[in-house]
Tab-separated table of C-alpha atoms and ligand atoms in Angstrom:
chain	number	residue	atom	x	y	z
J	1	MET	CA	164.730	287.923	-177.149
J	2	ALA	CA	165.101	291.970	-178.986
J	3	SER	CA	168.678	291.942	-180.282
J	4	SER	CA	169.048	295.340	-178.266
J	5	ALA	CA	168.274	294.023	-174.875
J	6	VAL	CA	171.174	294.799	-172.582
J	7	ALA	CA	171.802	291.519	-170.180
J	8	LEU	CA	170.394	292.868	-166.767
J	9	GLU	CA	172.978	291.552	-164.951
J	10	ASP	CA	175.468	293.657	-166.629
J	11	VAL	CA	173.294	296.891	-165.752
J	12	PRO	CA	175.199	298.766	-162.601
J	13	SER	CA	173.120	298.683	-159.815
J	14	VAL	CA	173.018	302.163	-158.965
J	15	ASP	CA	171.077	302.466	-162.259
J	16	MET	CA	169.128	299.412	-161.899
J	17	MET	CA	167.768	301.158	-158.442
J	18	THR	CA	167.417	304.637	-159.921
J	19	GLU	CA	165.168	303.010	-162.737
J	20	LEU	CA	163.211	301.146	-160.226
J	21	LEU	CA	162.372	304.467	-158.314
J	22	ARG	CA	161.344	306.487	-161.598
J	23	ARG	CA	158.879	303.659	-162.189
J	24	PHE	CA	157.583	303.461	-158.737
J	25	LYS	CA	157.240	307.012	-158.806
J	26	CYS	CA	155.440	307.029	-162.256
J	27	SER	CA	153.023	304.528	-160.983
J	28	SER	CA	151.127	306.571	-159.007
J	29	LYS	CA	150.614	308.985	-162.524
J	30	PRO	CA	147.521	309.403	-164.311
J	31	ASP	CA	148.206	308.243	-168.110
J	32	LYS	CA	148.407	311.214	-170.859
J	33	ARG	CA	148.596	311.130	-174.573
J	34	LEU	CA	150.048	314.586	-176.176
J	35	VAL	CA	150.353	315.916	-179.303
J	36	LEU	CA	152.971	319.025	-179.875
J	37	ILE	CA	152.282	321.191	-182.801
J	38	GLY	CA	154.040	324.114	-183.608
J	39	PRO	CA	156.604	325.353	-186.106
J	40	PRO	CA	160.285	324.576	-186.591
J	41	GLY	CA	161.928	326.688	-183.841
J	42	SER	CA	158.556	326.541	-181.760
J	43	GLY	CA	160.299	324.985	-178.938
J	44	LYS	CA	158.778	321.916	-179.109
J	45	GLY	CA	162.217	319.741	-178.519
J	46	THR	CA	163.479	322.062	-176.021
J	47	GLN	CA	160.119	321.398	-173.643
J	48	SER	CA	159.814	317.413	-174.471
J	49	PRO	CA	161.822	316.489	-171.821
J	50	VAL	CA	160.740	318.646	-169.204
J	51	ILE	CA	157.285	316.800	-170.098
J	52	LYS	CA	158.611	313.921	-170.403
J	53	ASP	CA	160.314	313.476	-166.875
J	54	GLU	CA	157.010	315.318	-164.795
J	55	TYR	CA	154.742	313.109	-166.522
J	56	CYS	CA	156.704	310.050	-166.999
J	57	LEU	CA	155.921	309.743	-170.744
J	58	CYS	CA	157.891	308.895	-173.629
J	59	HIS	CA	158.465	311.195	-176.067
J	60	LEU	CA	157.999	309.967	-179.756
J	61	ALA	CA	160.147	311.613	-182.025
J	62	THR	CA	158.254	310.788	-184.956
J	63	GLY	CA	160.328	313.049	-187.402
J	64	ASP	CA	162.738	310.032	-187.420
J	65	MET	CA	159.985	307.102	-186.771
J	66	LEU	CA	157.447	308.580	-189.400
J	67	ARG	CA	159.530	310.693	-192.074
J	68	SER	CA	159.655	307.515	-194.778
J	69	ALA	CA	156.023	307.246	-194.445
J	70	VAL	CA	155.557	311.319	-195.063
J	71	ALA	CA	157.930	310.855	-197.804
J	72	ALA	CA	156.342	308.678	-199.376
J	73	LYS	CA	152.655	309.900	-199.148
J	74	THR	CA	151.262	307.171	-197.196
J	75	PRO	CA	149.818	309.344	-194.195
J	76	LEU	CA	150.145	306.641	-191.602
J	77	GLY	CA	151.217	303.864	-194.260
J	78	ILE	CA	151.655	300.098	-192.910
J	79	LYS	CA	155.195	300.538	-191.700
J	80	ALA	CA	154.865	303.322	-189.700
J	81	LYS	CA	151.617	301.943	-188.278
J	82	GLU	CA	153.873	299.375	-187.025
J	83	ALA	CA	156.516	301.062	-185.733
J	84	MET	CA	154.158	303.302	-183.771
J	85	ASP	CA	152.333	300.719	-182.416
J	86	LYS	CA	155.301	298.839	-181.464
J	87	ALA	CA	156.944	302.689	-180.155
J	88	MET	CA	153.866	302.786	-178.114
J	89	LYS	CA	153.796	299.519	-175.851
J	90	LYS	CA	157.553	299.921	-174.641
J	91	PRO	CA	157.557	299.925	-170.969
J	92	SER	CA	158.731	303.878	-171.412
J	93	CYS	CA	155.419	304.802	-172.633
J	94	GLU	CA	152.957	303.016	-170.004
J	95	LYS	CA	151.989	306.395	-168.660
J	96	GLY	CA	151.339	307.709	-172.181
J	97	PHE	CA	153.276	309.224	-174.905
J	98	ILE	CA	154.421	312.886	-176.275
J	99	LEU	CA	154.062	312.776	-180.271
J	100	ASP	CA	156.332	315.653	-181.262
J	101	GLY	CA	155.845	316.289	-184.704
J	102	PHE	CA	153.021	314.403	-186.094
J	103	PRO	CA	150.732	314.463	-186.942
J	104	ARG	CA	151.357	316.850	-189.403
J	105	THR	CA	148.253	316.831	-191.992
J	106	VAL	CA	144.500	316.522	-190.750
J	107	VAL	CA	144.620	312.926	-192.575
J	108	GLN	CA	147.255	311.680	-190.347
J	109	ALA	CA	145.582	313.130	-187.447
J	110	GLU	CA	142.295	311.460	-188.597
J	111	LYS	CA	144.126	308.101	-188.816
J	112	LEU	CA	145.917	308.579	-185.691
J	113	ASP	CA	142.657	308.913	-183.680
J	114	GLU	CA	141.401	305.786	-185.687
J	115	MET	CA	144.191	303.431	-184.590
J	116	LEU	CA	144.147	304.911	-180.658
J	117	GLU	CA	140.446	304.533	-180.888
J	118	LYS	CA	141.255	300.840	-181.954
J	119	GLN	CA	143.519	300.946	-178.568
J	120	GLY	CA	140.378	302.368	-176.798
J	121	THR	CA	142.642	305.352	-175.968
J	122	LYS	CA	142.366	308.970	-177.376
J	123	ILE	CA	144.792	312.280	-177.423
J	124	ASP	CA	144.525	314.091	-174.320
J	125	LYS	CA	145.812	317.671	-175.110
J	126	VAL	CA	147.010	318.913	-177.655
J	127	LEU	CA	150.157	321.762	-177.112
J	128	ASN	CA	149.702	324.438	-179.582
J	129	PHE	CA	153.380	326.318	-179.455
J	130	ALA	CA	151.910	329.600	-181.145
J	131	ILE	CA	154.504	331.807	-182.352
J	132	ASP	CA	155.327	334.589	-184.946
J	133	ASP	CA	157.661	333.384	-188.009
J	134	SER	CA	159.715	336.540	-187.614
J	135	ILE	CA	161.101	335.128	-184.304
J	136	LEU	CA	162.034	331.673	-186.091
J	137	GLU	CA	165.018	332.007	-187.982
J	138	GLU	CA	167.233	333.438	-185.120
J	139	ARG	CA	166.218	330.642	-183.408
J	140	ILE	CA	166.962	327.931	-186.050
J	141	THR	CA	169.877	329.250	-187.457
J	142	GLY	CA	171.181	329.251	-183.888
J	143	ARG	CA	170.368	325.530	-183.361
J	144	TRP	CA	172.699	323.072	-181.780
J	145	ILE	CA	171.904	319.968	-181.273
J	146	HIS	CA	172.890	316.671	-179.648
J	147	PRO	CA	171.760	313.845	-181.731
J	148	ALA	CA	172.028	310.939	-179.634
J	149	SER	CA	169.601	312.279	-177.306
J	150	GLY	CA	167.904	315.148	-179.275
J	151	ARG	CA	168.960	317.347	-176.510
J	152	SER	CA	168.469	321.020	-178.354
J	153	TYR	CA	170.992	324.458	-177.503
J	154	HIS	CA	171.322	327.760	-178.567
J	155	THR	CA	174.269	329.958	-179.296
J	156	LYS	CA	172.388	333.069	-177.724
J	157	PHE	CA	169.259	331.640	-175.722
J	158	ALA	CA	170.611	328.070	-174.572
J	159	PRO	CA	173.992	328.186	-174.633
J	160	PRO	CA	175.673	324.427	-173.412
J	161	LYS	CA	178.344	324.909	-170.632
J	162	VAL	CA	180.601	324.205	-172.999
J	163	HIS	CA	180.871	325.599	-176.186
J	164	GLY	CA	180.170	322.710	-179.106
J	165	PHE	CA	179.886	320.096	-176.592
J	166	ASP	CA	176.753	318.660	-174.721
J	167	ASP	CA	175.897	319.078	-171.234
J	168	VAL	CA	175.308	315.606	-170.210
J	169	THR	CA	177.725	313.314	-171.978
J	170	GLY	CA	180.116	315.463	-173.403
J	171	GLU	CA	179.720	314.519	-177.002
J	172	PRO	CA	179.971	317.062	-179.650
J	173	LEU	CA	177.097	318.962	-180.768
J	174	ILE	CA	175.844	319.296	-184.349
J	175	GLN	CA	174.020	322.039	-186.904
J	176	ARG	CA	170.737	320.246	-188.685
J	177	LYS	CA	171.785	320.525	-192.650
J	178	ASP	CA	168.056	322.060	-193.077
J	179	ASP	CA	168.228	324.679	-190.470
J	180	THR	CA	169.065	327.337	-192.448
J	181	ALA	CA	167.110	330.325	-193.134
J	182	GLN	CA	166.698	329.288	-196.606
J	183	VAL	CA	164.813	325.931	-196.298
J	184	LEU	CA	163.379	327.719	-193.130
J	185	LYS	CA	161.144	329.428	-195.299
J	186	SER	CA	160.005	326.214	-197.222
J	187	ARG	CA	159.302	324.195	-193.859
J	188	LEU	CA	157.390	327.081	-192.953
J	189	GLU	CA	154.988	327.330	-195.816
J	190	ALA	CA	154.579	323.688	-195.521
J	191	PHE	CA	153.365	324.188	-191.896
J	192	HIS	CA	151.212	326.899	-192.599
J	193	LYS	CA	149.363	324.833	-195.993
J	194	GLN	CA	149.022	321.693	-194.210
J	195	THR	CA	150.012	321.663	-190.482
J	196	GLU	CA	147.873	324.765	-189.279
J	197	PRO	CA	144.681	322.737	-190.502
J	198	VAL	CA	145.665	320.490	-187.539
J	199	ILE	CA	145.551	323.006	-184.902
J	200	ASP	CA	141.612	323.512	-186.023
J	201	TYR	CA	140.874	319.679	-186.050
J	202	TYR	CA	141.805	319.262	-182.435
J	203	ALA	CA	140.514	322.696	-181.404
J	204	LYS	CA	137.225	321.382	-182.714
J	205	LYS	CA	137.605	318.136	-180.797
J	206	GLY	CA	137.987	320.557	-176.877
J	207	VAL	CA	141.927	319.299	-176.435
J	208	LEU	CA	143.594	321.947	-177.806
J	209	ALA	CA	145.688	324.238	-175.403
J	210	GLN	CA	147.916	327.167	-176.475
J	211	LEU	CA	151.043	328.362	-175.309
J	212	HIS	CA	152.842	331.733	-175.896
J	213	ALA	CA	155.834	330.048	-177.415
J	214	GLU	CA	157.975	333.327	-178.261
J	215	LYS	CA	158.220	333.728	-174.292
J	216	PRO	CA	161.659	332.590	-172.582
J	217	PRO	CA	162.126	328.846	-171.898
J	218	LYS	CA	161.114	328.439	-168.350
J	219	GLU	CA	157.913	330.751	-168.900
J	220	VAL	CA	156.957	328.378	-171.421
J	221	THR	CA	157.648	325.435	-169.053
J	222	VAL	CA	155.333	327.159	-166.579
J	223	GLU	CA	152.578	327.411	-169.116
J	224	VAL	CA	152.574	323.782	-170.135
J	225	GLN	CA	152.410	322.648	-166.499
J	226	LYS	CA	149.542	324.889	-165.964
J	227	VAL	CA	147.596	323.195	-169.109
J	228	LEU	CA	148.986	319.691	-167.897
J	229	SER	CA	147.545	319.787	-164.384
J	230	SER	CA	144.476	321.481	-165.238
N	301	ADP	P1	161.487	322.999	-182.116
N	301	ADP	O1	161.372	321.107	-181.534
N	301	ADP	O2	160.075	322.894	-182.024
N	301	ADP	O3	161.579	323.055	-183.540
N	301	ADP	P2	163.269	323.313	-180.390
N	301	ADP	O4	163.202	323.357	-178.954
N	301	ADP	O5	164.452	322.548	-181.168
N	301	ADP	O6	162.391	323.771	-181.414
N	301	ADP	O7	163.971	325.020	-180.113
N	301	ADP	C1	164.946	325.894	-181.244
N	301	ADP	C2	165.936	326.566	-180.910
N	301	ADP	O8	165.503	327.828	-180.181
N	301	ADP	C3	166.543	325.629	-180.277
N	301	ADP	O9	168.365	326.196	-180.232
N	301	ADP	C4	166.366	326.179	-178.774
N	301	ADP	O10	167.425	326.005	-177.496
N	301	ADP	C5	165.858	327.266	-178.466
N	301	ADP	N1	164.909	327.347	-178.163
N	301	ADP	C6	163.801	326.831	-177.286
N	301	ADP	N2	162.901	327.169	-176.939
N	301	ADP	C7	163.240	329.039	-176.848
N	301	ADP	C8	162.797	329.730	-176.371
N	301	ADP	N3	161.474	329.786	-175.414
N	301	ADP	N4	163.101	330.948	-176.288
N	301	ADP	C9	164.477	331.175	-177.217
N	301	ADP	N5	165.034	329.741	-177.471
N	301	ADP	C10	164.497	329.013	-177.825
């Protein structure tokens, strides 16, 4: 048995019923496999929970899952590939997934396509969070995160109900160490150099959709919904 498994008999009935209801509702949804591309601060993490809930997808924040492989310069190294394969087989990924922060290079995108092809699937849509660099500094330096869930807040644009604490759990929020104007510069350079070509890669495959990521969060959500319902 998986060591992280919770004994079902200890799960409160209301939680179990809620989850059963969710799975029942989700069973009629079409499969979707999505990639979110955009520079740091473009709003991927903010839109992900909305997309995830509406389309019954799992959110694969590959930043965590694949960072080691990227650091080791193995584009989709054995370990990362295994981790991804395993993640995609979780019940929460039954209807598909949202890849957030991956692929970051064309080589990674090619490897991902190969891997999906072997499974008889493919990426259905790539959402490009297009935004001008000049907007990102204020977004990044004002970002606060709830580490356990990945929920993003912003001191000005999306403040939590209680300053410094997560709306849902009441737990403390943190600022990421690399969310500074200085580090943002190098993250943006890497984005333009390595990740922007990935946008072209998917455009050529005819799966790219453009978003106006500089708009307020709710307006971006509406754009996402339009793209995904078409
Ligand atoms: P990413 O996941 O792309 O790095 P986030 O979703 O974490 O970006 O957003 C970065 C910061 O900007 C967060 O503090 C978030 O609350 C805020 N934010 C996200 N989308 C918008 C938006 N459309 N307008 C203004 N602020 C936003």
